[in-house]
Amino acid sequence: MGWIALWDSETELFAPRGLRAGPDAPDLIGSGEDDLVTRGTLVIETRMPSASRPRALLHYERTGSWPFHLSVQAIPGGGLIFVLNQGGCVIHHAIDSTDTGRQEVLRLSYSWDAPARRGRIALEQNNSEVVHLIDLAAPPPLRAGDLRALFREGPRRFVAPDIAFLALSSRIEAVGPMPALVPDTPIATPQGYRPLREIRRGDLVVTPEGDAVPVLARVSRSVVARGMTRPLYLRAPYFGLGQDIFAAPSQRLVLSGSDVEYLFGHEAVLAPAAALTGGHSVLEARSGPVITYAQLLLPKHEPILAAGAVVESLYIGRLHRKPGLLAASVLAGYDRSRLPDHGRARLPVLRGFEARVLAERRAA
């Protein structure tokens, strides 16, 4: 089970067997227009337009004996309005994100599980760790025909230029803290570098200070390779890399040196990979429609060595105090009492313009 559809300005894919499935894989969605999709996740990522009143971003409507309406609007100042109306069952919610400052990109995930009579709306932001969650009771199943129509050009559908992509999964997709390194990334251990995919709970990894730290968990997730989860190409020998690696835009690197101390007053800082693009060290990578990321959960949010670069391990903050978000995350099912309390990030996190200043200074 997994991703079955993707649309952006250059892509229009709808694969009933899955975007990465082989020819013998079973269909994940019915072939009939009226076949019901009882479980899934619709993801909508959008750039936030500047507007003084609500602005339509996505609209799809079908009339008939069982009418259907789906729309997303941007709220002035930040946030989205989500409306779904199917056969008289109406879901209408406004999610305001202004409490975390101005947002450039928002990702809305609508998940439904009709047999379990539960669902949720999640709103994630490109420069914030805050996730807005709304639990839904008894969301309806969706028609396969409506989902297909949503992913192709047609008179019933409107998609604003601000929409980065639409994606559809046949399962309930996780939100919140996410892994951000590809599974074959070499990670330093007491026995030498090992691929991230081979490291298990209880194994030891080596920190930049030379300490051996036990791994609490290795998490992985397959996502659409677009927008906030598109892969980036980190080039050697920048950042101390001994070889090129790939990472998600959210993967934070630990940067240190005299220029860091001079500019920011700290021996080391964290910088998201996305904020370091624009030069020669971090470039956008070519990828298929889906990519898998992995990362390690450590007791005290210790940094790790990835092919020689110092990078952040999985940061979960105080996830154990947020049962709703934990249940929606890649760590769902883990015992809350055994999860570490990471509190605030161990190092200051650079804002986008600060990281660009540092990158430009190092490139000069």
CSV table of C-alpha atoms in Angstrom, one decimal:
chain,number,residue,atom,x,y,z
A,1,MET,CA,0.0,0.0,0.0
A,2,GLY,CA,1.2,3.6,-0.6
A,3,TRP,CA,1.3,6.5,-3.0
A,4,ILE,CA,-0.9,6.1,-6.1
A,5,ALA,CA,-1.2,9.5,-7.6
A,6,LEU,CA,0.8,12.7,-8.1
A,7,TRP,CA,0.1,15.9,-9.9
A,8,ASP,CA,2.2,19.1,-10.3
A,9,SER,CA,2.9,21.5,-13.1
A,10,GLU,CA,5.0,18.9,-14.9
A,11,THR,CA,3.5,15.6,-13.7
A,12,GLU,CA,0.2,13.8,-14.0
A,13,LEU,CA,0.3,10.3,-12.6
A,14,PHE,CA,-2.4,8.0,-11.4
A,15,ALA,CA,-1.2,4.4,-10.9
A,16,PRO,CA,-3.8,2.1,-9.3
A,17,ARG,CA,-1.0,-0.4,-8.3
A,18,GLY,CA,1.1,2.3,-6.7
A,19,LEU,CA,3.7,4.8,-8.1
A,20,ARG,CA,6.6,2.4,-7.4
A,21,ALA,CA,4.7,-1.0,-7.8
A,22,GLY,CA,5.7,-3.7,-10.2
A,23,PRO,CA,3.5,-5.0,-13.0
A,24,ASP,CA,2.2,-7.9,-10.9
A,25,ALA,CA,1.2,-5.9,-7.9
A,26,PRO,CA,-2.5,-5.8,-7.0
A,27,ASP,CA,-4.6,-2.7,-7.6
A,28,LEU,CA,-4.9,-0.4,-4.5
A,29,ILE,CA,-8.0,1.4,-5.9
A,30,GLY,CA,-11.0,0.1,-7.7
A,31,SER,CA,-11.4,0.6,-11.5
A,32,GLY,CA,-15.1,1.6,-11.4
A,33,GLU,CA,-16.1,5.2,-11.2
A,34,ASP,CA,-18.4,4.4,-8.2
A,35,ASP,CA,-16.0,2.1,-6.4
A,36,LEU,CA,-15.4,3.4,-2.9
A,37,VAL,CA,-12.0,4.3,-1.5
A,38,THR,CA,-12.5,3.6,2.2
A,39,ARG,CA,-9.1,4.7,3.4
A,40,GLY,CA,-6.4,7.1,2.3
A,41,THR,CA,-4.6,10.4,2.5
A,42,LEU,CA,-4.9,13.4,0.2
A,43,VAL,CA,-1.9,15.8,0.4
A,44,ILE,CA,-2.0,19.4,-0.9
A,45,GLU,CA,1.1,21.5,-0.7
A,46,THR,CA,0.8,25.2,-1.6
A,47,ARG,CA,2.8,28.4,-1.5
A,48,MET,CA,0.9,31.1,0.4
A,49,PRO,CA,-0.4,33.9,-1.8
A,50,SER,CA,-0.5,37.5,-0.7
A,51,ALA,CA,-4.2,38.4,-0.5
A,52,SER,CA,-6.5,40.5,1.7
A,53,ARG,CA,-9.4,38.1,1.5
A,54,PRO,CA,-9.8,34.3,1.1
A,55,ARG,CA,-8.4,33.0,-2.1
A,56,ALA,CA,-9.3,29.8,-3.9
A,57,LEU,CA,-6.4,27.4,-4.3
A,58,LEU,CA,-8.2,24.1,-5.2
A,59,HIS,CA,-11.8,23.5,-6.3
A,60,TYR,CA,-13.5,20.4,-7.6
A,61,GLU,CA,-17.2,19.8,-7.9
A,62,ARG,CA,-19.5,17.2,-9.4
A,63,THR,CA,-23.3,17.3,-9.4
A,64,GLY,CA,-25.8,14.4,-9.7
A,65,SER,CA,-27.6,12.1,-7.4
A,66,TRP,CA,-24.6,11.9,-5.1
A,67,PRO,CA,-22.9,15.3,-5.4
A,68,PHE,CA,-19.3,16.0,-4.4
A,69,HIS,CA,-17.4,19.1,-3.5
A,70,LEU,CA,-13.8,19.6,-2.4
A,71,SER,CA,-12.1,23.0,-2.0
A,72,VAL,CA,-9.2,24.6,-0.3
A,73,GLN,CA,-8.9,28.4,0.3
A,74,ALA,CA,-6.0,30.5,1.6
A,75,ILE,CA,-6.7,32.6,4.7
A,76,PRO,CA,-5.3,36.2,4.7
A,77,GLY,CA,-2.2,36.2,7.0
A,78,GLY,CA,-1.7,32.5,6.9
A,79,GLY,CA,-3.8,29.3,7.1
A,80,LEU,CA,-6.2,27.3,5.0
A,81,ILE,CA,-9.9,26.6,4.8
A,82,PHE,CA,-10.8,23.0,3.9
A,83,VAL,CA,-14.3,22.0,2.7
A,84,LEU,CA,-15.5,18.5,1.7
A,85,ASN,CA,-19.1,17.8,1.0
A,86,GLN,CA,-20.2,14.3,-0.2
A,87,GLY,CA,-23.8,13.2,-0.2
A,88,GLY,CA,-24.7,15.6,2.5
A,89,CYS,CA,-21.8,14.7,4.8
A,90,VAL,CA,-19.9,18.0,5.3
A,91,ILE,CA,-16.4,18.6,6.6
A,92,HIS,CA,-15.5,22.3,7.0
A,93,HIS,CA,-12.5,23.5,8.9
A,94,ALA,CA,-10.4,26.7,9.0
A,95,ILE,CA,-6.8,26.0,10.2
A,96,ASP,CA,-5.0,29.2,11.2
A,97,SER,CA,-1.2,29.1,11.2
A,98,THR,CA,-0.5,32.8,12.1
A,99,ASP,CA,0.5,31.8,15.6
A,100,THR,CA,3.9,30.6,14.3
A,101,GLY,CA,4.6,33.6,12.1
A,102,ARG,CA,4.6,34.1,8.4
A,103,GLN,CA,4.6,30.9,6.4
A,104,GLU,CA,5.8,30.6,2.8
A,105,VAL,CA,4.6,27.0,2.2
A,106,LEU,CA,1.9,24.9,3.9
A,107,ARG,CA,1.1,21.3,3.5
A,108,LEU,CA,-2.4,20.0,4.2
A,109,SER,CA,-3.1,16.3,4.7
A,110,TYR,CA,-6.6,15.0,4.7
A,111,SER,CA,-6.7,11.4,6.0
A,112,TRP,CA,-9.8,9.3,6.2
A,113,ASP,CA,-10.5,5.8,7.5
A,114,ALA,CA,-14.2,5.1,6.9
A,115,PRO,CA,-14.3,1.6,8.4
A,116,ALA,CA,-12.7,2.8,11.6
A,117,ARG,CA,-14.9,5.9,11.6
A,118,ARG,CA,-12.1,8.3,12.1
A,119,GLY,CA,-9.9,10.8,10.2
A,120,ARG,CA,-7.9,13.9,10.5
A,121,ILE,CA,-6.7,17.1,8.9
A,122,ALA,CA,-3.1,18.1,9.5
A,123,LEU,CA,-1.4,21.3,8.5
A,124,GLU,CA,2.4,21.4,8.4
A,125,GLN,CA,4.6,24.4,7.7
A,126,ASN,CA,7.9,24.6,5.9
A,127,ASN,CA,9.8,26.6,8.6
A,128,SER,CA,8.1,25.4,11.8
A,129,GLU,CA,7.9,22.2,13.8
A,130,VAL,CA,4.3,23.0,14.8
A,131,VAL,CA,1.7,20.6,13.4
A,132,HIS,CA,-2.0,21.7,13.6
A,133,LEU,CA,-4.2,18.6,14.0
A,134,ILE,CA,-8.0,18.3,13.7
A,135,ASP,CA,-9.6,14.9,14.5
A,136,LEU,CA,-12.6,14.0,12.4
A,137,ALA,CA,-15.4,11.6,13.3
A,138,ALA,CA,-16.9,9.2,10.7
A,139,PRO,CA,-15.4,10.7,7.5
A,140,PRO,CA,-17.1,9.3,4.4
A,141,PRO,CA,-15.4,7.0,1.8
A,142,LEU,CA,-14.5,8.7,-1.5
A,143,ARG,CA,-15.5,7.7,-5.0
A,144,ALA,CA,-12.6,6.4,-7.1
A,145,GLY,CA,-13.9,8.5,-10.0
A,146,ASP,CA,-13.7,11.7,-8.1
A,147,LEU,CA,-10.2,11.0,-7.0
A,148,ARG,CA,-9.1,10.2,-10.6
A,149,ALA,CA,-10.7,13.4,-11.8
A,150,LEU,CA,-8.9,15.4,-9.1
A,151,PHE,CA,-5.6,14.4,-10.6
A,152,ARG,CA,-6.2,15.3,-14.2
A,153,GLU,CA,-7.2,18.5,-16.1
A,154,GLY,CA,-10.9,18.9,-16.6
A,155,PRO,CA,-13.8,21.4,-16.5
A,156,ARG,CA,-14.8,20.4,-12.9
A,157,ARG,CA,-11.3,21.1,-11.5
A,158,PHE,CA,-9.5,24.4,-10.7
A,159,VAL,CA,-5.9,24.4,-9.4
A,160,ALA,CA,-4.3,27.8,-8.6
A,161,PRO,CA,-0.7,28.4,-9.7
A,162,ASP,CA,0.2,28.6,-6.0
A,163,ILE,CA,-0.4,24.8,-5.6
A,164,ALA,CA,3.0,23.0,-5.6
A,165,PHE,CA,1.6,19.5,-5.9
A,166,LEU,CA,-1.3,17.1,-5.1
A,167,ALA,CA,-0.7,13.6,-4.0
A,168,LEU,CA,-2.8,10.6,-3.0
A,169,SER,CA,-2.0,7.6,-0.8
A,170,SER,CA,-4.0,4.5,-0.2
A,171,ARG,CA,-3.0,4.5,3.5
A,172,ILE,CA,-3.0,6.9,6.4
A,173,GLU,CA,0.2,8.9,6.1
A,174,ALA,CA,2.2,10.1,9.1
A,175,VAL,CA,2.8,13.7,9.9
A,176,GLY,CA,5.1,15.5,12.4
A,177,PRO,CA,8.8,14.7,12.9
A,178,MET,CA,10.2,13.0,9.8
A,179,PRO,CA,13.4,11.2,8.7
A,180,ALA,CA,15.4,13.0,6.1
A,181,LEU,CA,18.4,10.9,5.0
A,182,VAL,CA,18.3,8.3,2.3
A,183,PRO,CA,18.8,4.8,3.6
A,184,ASP,CA,22.2,4.1,2.0
A,185,THR,CA,23.8,7.1,3.8
A,186,PRO,CA,27.0,6.0,5.5
A,187,ILE,CA,26.7,6.6,9.3
A,188,ALA,CA,29.8,6.5,11.7
A,189,THR,CA,29.7,3.6,14.1
A,190,PRO,CA,32.5,2.1,16.4
A,191,GLN,CA,33.0,-0.5,13.6
A,192,GLY,CA,33.3,2.2,10.9
A,193,TYR,CA,30.8,3.6,8.5
A,194,ARG,CA,27.7,1.5,7.9
A,195,PRO,CA,24.6,2.2,5.7
A,196,LEU,CA,21.8,3.8,7.6
A,197,ARG,CA,19.5,1.0,6.5
A,198,GLU,CA,21.6,-1.6,8.3
A,199,ILE,CA,21.6,0.1,11.7
A,200,ARG,CA,19.1,-1.3,14.3
A,201,ARG,CA,17.8,-0.4,17.7
A,202,GLY,CA,20.5,-1.1,20.3
A,203,ASP,CA,23.4,-0.6,17.8
A,204,LEU,CA,25.9,2.1,18.6
A,205,VAL,CA,26.8,5.2,16.6
A,206,VAL,CA,29.6,7.6,17.0
A,207,THR,CA,29.1,11.3,17.7
A,208,PRO,CA,31.4,14.0,16.4
A,209,GLU,CA,33.0,14.1,19.9
A,210,GLY,CA,33.8,10.4,19.6
A,211,ASP,CA,31.2,9.2,22.1
A,212,ALA,CA,29.4,5.9,21.3
A,213,VAL,CA,25.6,6.4,21.7
A,214,PRO,CA,22.9,3.6,21.6
A,215,VAL,CA,20.2,3.8,18.9
A,216,LEU,CA,16.7,3.9,20.3
A,217,ALA,CA,15.0,3.4,16.9
A,218,ARG,CA,15.5,3.7,13.2
A,219,VAL,CA,12.5,5.1,11.4
A,220,SER,CA,11.8,5.3,7.7
A,221,ARG,CA,9.0,6.7,5.5
A,222,SER,CA,8.3,6.8,1.8
A,223,VAL,CA,7.0,10.2,0.6
A,224,VAL,CA,6.4,12.0,-2.7
A,225,ALA,CA,9.6,13.5,-3.9
A,226,ARG,CA,8.2,17.0,-4.3
A,227,GLY,CA,8.0,20.3,-2.4
A,228,MET,CA,9.0,20.0,1.2
A,229,THR,CA,10.1,16.4,0.7
A,230,ARG,CA,12.0,16.7,-2.6
A,231,PRO,CA,15.6,15.3,-2.4
A,232,LEU,CA,18.6,17.6,-2.2
A,233,TYR,CA,22.1,16.7,-3.3
A,234,LEU,CA,24.8,17.6,-0.8
A,235,ARG,CA,28.2,17.7,-2.5
A,236,ALA,CA,31.6,16.7,-1.2
A,237,PRO,CA,33.9,18.1,0.0
A,238,TYR,CA,31.5,20.7,1.5
A,239,PHE,CA,30.5,20.3,5.1
A,240,GLY,CA,33.3,17.8,5.6
A,241,LEU,CA,31.6,15.2,3.3
A,242,GLY,CA,33.8,12.4,2.1
A,243,GLN,CA,31.2,11.6,-0.6
A,244,ASP,CA,28.0,13.1,-2.0
A,245,ILE,CA,24.8,12.3,-0.1
A,246,PHE,CA,21.1,13.0,-0.6
A,247,ALA,CA,18.8,14.4,2.0
A,248,ALA,CA,15.4,16.0,2.4
A,249,PRO,CA,15.2,19.9,2.7
A,250,SER,CA,14.3,19.6,6.4
A,251,GLN,CA,17.6,17.7,7.3
A,252,ARG,CA,19.6,20.1,9.5
A,253,LEU,CA,23.4,20.2,9.4
A,254,VAL,CA,25.6,21.2,12.3
A,255,LEU,CA,27.8,24.0,11.1
A,256,SER,CA,30.7,25.4,13.1
A,257,GLY,CA,33.9,27.4,12.7
A,258,SER,CA,35.1,31.0,13.3
A,259,ASP,CA,32.6,32.5,10.9
A,260,VAL,CA,29.7,30.8,12.8
A,261,GLU,CA,31.0,32.1,16.1
A,262,TYR,CA,31.6,35.6,14.7
A,263,LEU,CA,28.2,35.9,13.0
A,264,PHE,CA,26.0,34.2,15.5
A,265,GLY,CA,27.8,34.1,18.8
A,266,HIS,CA,27.7,30.3,19.1
A,267,GLU,CA,30.3,27.6,18.5
A,268,ALA,CA,27.9,25.7,16.3
A,269,VAL,CA,24.4,26.1,14.8
A,270,LEU,CA,21.8,24.0,13.0
A,271,ALA,CA,21.0,24.9,9.4
A,272,PRO,CA,18.3,23.2,7.3
A,273,ALA,CA,19.6,21.9,4.0
A,274,ALA,CA,16.9,23.8,2.1
A,275,ALA,CA,18.4,27.1,3.4
A,276,LEU,CA,21.8,26.2,2.0
A,277,THR,CA,20.7,25.9,-1.7
A,278,GLY,CA,21.6,28.5,-4.3
A,279,GLY,CA,25.3,27.9,-4.3
A,280,HIS,CA,27.5,24.9,-5.3
A,281,SER,CA,27.3,22.9,-2.0
A,282,VAL,CA,23.5,21.9,-2.0
A,283,LEU,CA,21.6,21.3,-5.3
A,284,GLU,CA,18.2,20.0,-6.1
A,285,ALA,CA,18.4,16.3,-7.1
A,286,ARG,CA,16.7,14.4,-9.8
A,287,SER,CA,14.3,11.8,-8.5
A,288,GLY,CA,11.3,9.6,-9.3
A,289,PRO,CA,7.9,10.4,-7.9
A,290,VAL,CA,8.5,8.7,-4.6
A,291,ILE,CA,11.6,8.6,-2.3
A,292,THR,CA,12.3,6.8,1.0
A,293,TYR,CA,14.0,8.6,3.9
A,294,ALA,CA,15.3,7.2,7.2
A,295,GLN,CA,16.9,8.6,10.4
A,296,LEU,CA,18.0,7.5,13.8
A,297,LEU,CA,16.4,8.4,17.2
A,298,LEU,CA,19.0,8.9,19.9
A,299,PRO,CA,18.6,9.5,23.7
A,300,LYS,CA,19.6,13.2,23.8
A,301,HIS,CA,19.2,14.3,20.2
A,302,GLU,CA,23.0,13.8,19.7
A,303,PRO,CA,24.4,14.8,16.3
A,304,ILE,CA,25.7,12.0,14.1
A,305,LEU,CA,28.4,11.7,11.3
A,306,ALA,CA,26.9,11.1,7.9
A,307,ALA,CA,29.7,10.5,5.3
A,308,GLY,CA,31.9,12.9,7.4
A,309,ALA,CA,29.3,15.7,7.7
A,310,VAL,CA,27.9,16.5,11.1
A,311,VAL,CA,24.1,16.2,10.9
A,312,GLU,CA,21.1,16.2,13.2
A,313,SER,CA,19.6,13.0,14.4
A,314,LEU,CA,15.8,12.7,14.6
A,315,TYR,CA,14.5,15.5,16.7
A,316,ILE,CA,11.1,14.8,18.4
A,317,GLY,CA,11.0,17.6,21.0
A,318,ARG,CA,8.5,16.6,23.7
A,319,LEU,CA,6.5,14.3,21.5
A,320,HIS,CA,5.8,12.0,24.5
A,321,ARG,CA,3.6,14.7,26.0
A,322,LYS,CA,1.5,15.0,22.9
A,323,PRO,CA,-0.5,11.7,22.5
A,324,GLY,CA,-2.5,13.0,19.5
A,325,LEU,CA,0.6,14.0,17.5
A,326,LEU,CA,2.5,10.8,18.5
A,327,ALA,CA,-0.4,8.7,17.2
A,328,ALA,CA,-0.2,10.5,13.9
A,329,SER,CA,3.6,10.3,13.6
A,330,VAL,CA,6.2,7.8,12.3
A,331,LEU,CA,6.6,6.8,15.9
A,332,ALA,CA,3.0,5.8,16.4
A,333,GLY,CA,2.8,2.6,18.4
A,334,TYR,CA,5.9,3.4,20.4
A,335,ASP,CA,5.5,3.4,24.2
A,336,ARG,CA,5.2,7.0,25.3
A,337,SER,CA,7.0,6.3,28.5
A,338,ARG,CA,10.1,5.1,26.7
A,339,LEU,CA,10.4,8.0,24.2
A,340,PRO,CA,13.2,10.5,25.0
A,341,ASP,CA,12.4,14.1,26.0
A,342,HIS,CA,14.4,16.2,23.6
A,343,GLY,CA,13.1,19.5,24.9
A,344,ARG,CA,14.5,22.3,22.7
A,345,ALA,CA,17.0,21.7,20.0
A,346,ARG,CA,20.5,21.3,21.4
A,347,LEU,CA,21.8,24.1,19.1
A,348,PRO,CA,20.4,27.4,17.8
A,349,VAL,CA,18.5,26.9,14.5
A,350,LEU,CA,19.3,29.4,11.8
A,351,ARG,CA,16.5,31.1,10.0
A,352,GLY,CA,16.5,31.1,6.2
A,353,PHE,CA,18.2,34.4,5.6
A,354,GLU,CA,20.8,33.7,8.3
A,355,ALA,CA,21.7,30.4,6.7
A,356,ARG,CA,22.0,32.1,3.3
A,357,VAL,CA,24.3,34.8,4.7
A,358,LEU,CA,26.6,32.1,6.1
A,359,ALA,CA,26.5,30.1,2.8
A,360,GLU,CA,27.3,33.2,0.8
A,361,ARG,CA,30.2,34.1,3.1
A,362,ARG,CA,31.7,30.6,2.8
A,363,ALA,CA,31.3,30.7,-0.9
A,364,ALA,CA,33.1,34.0,-1.3
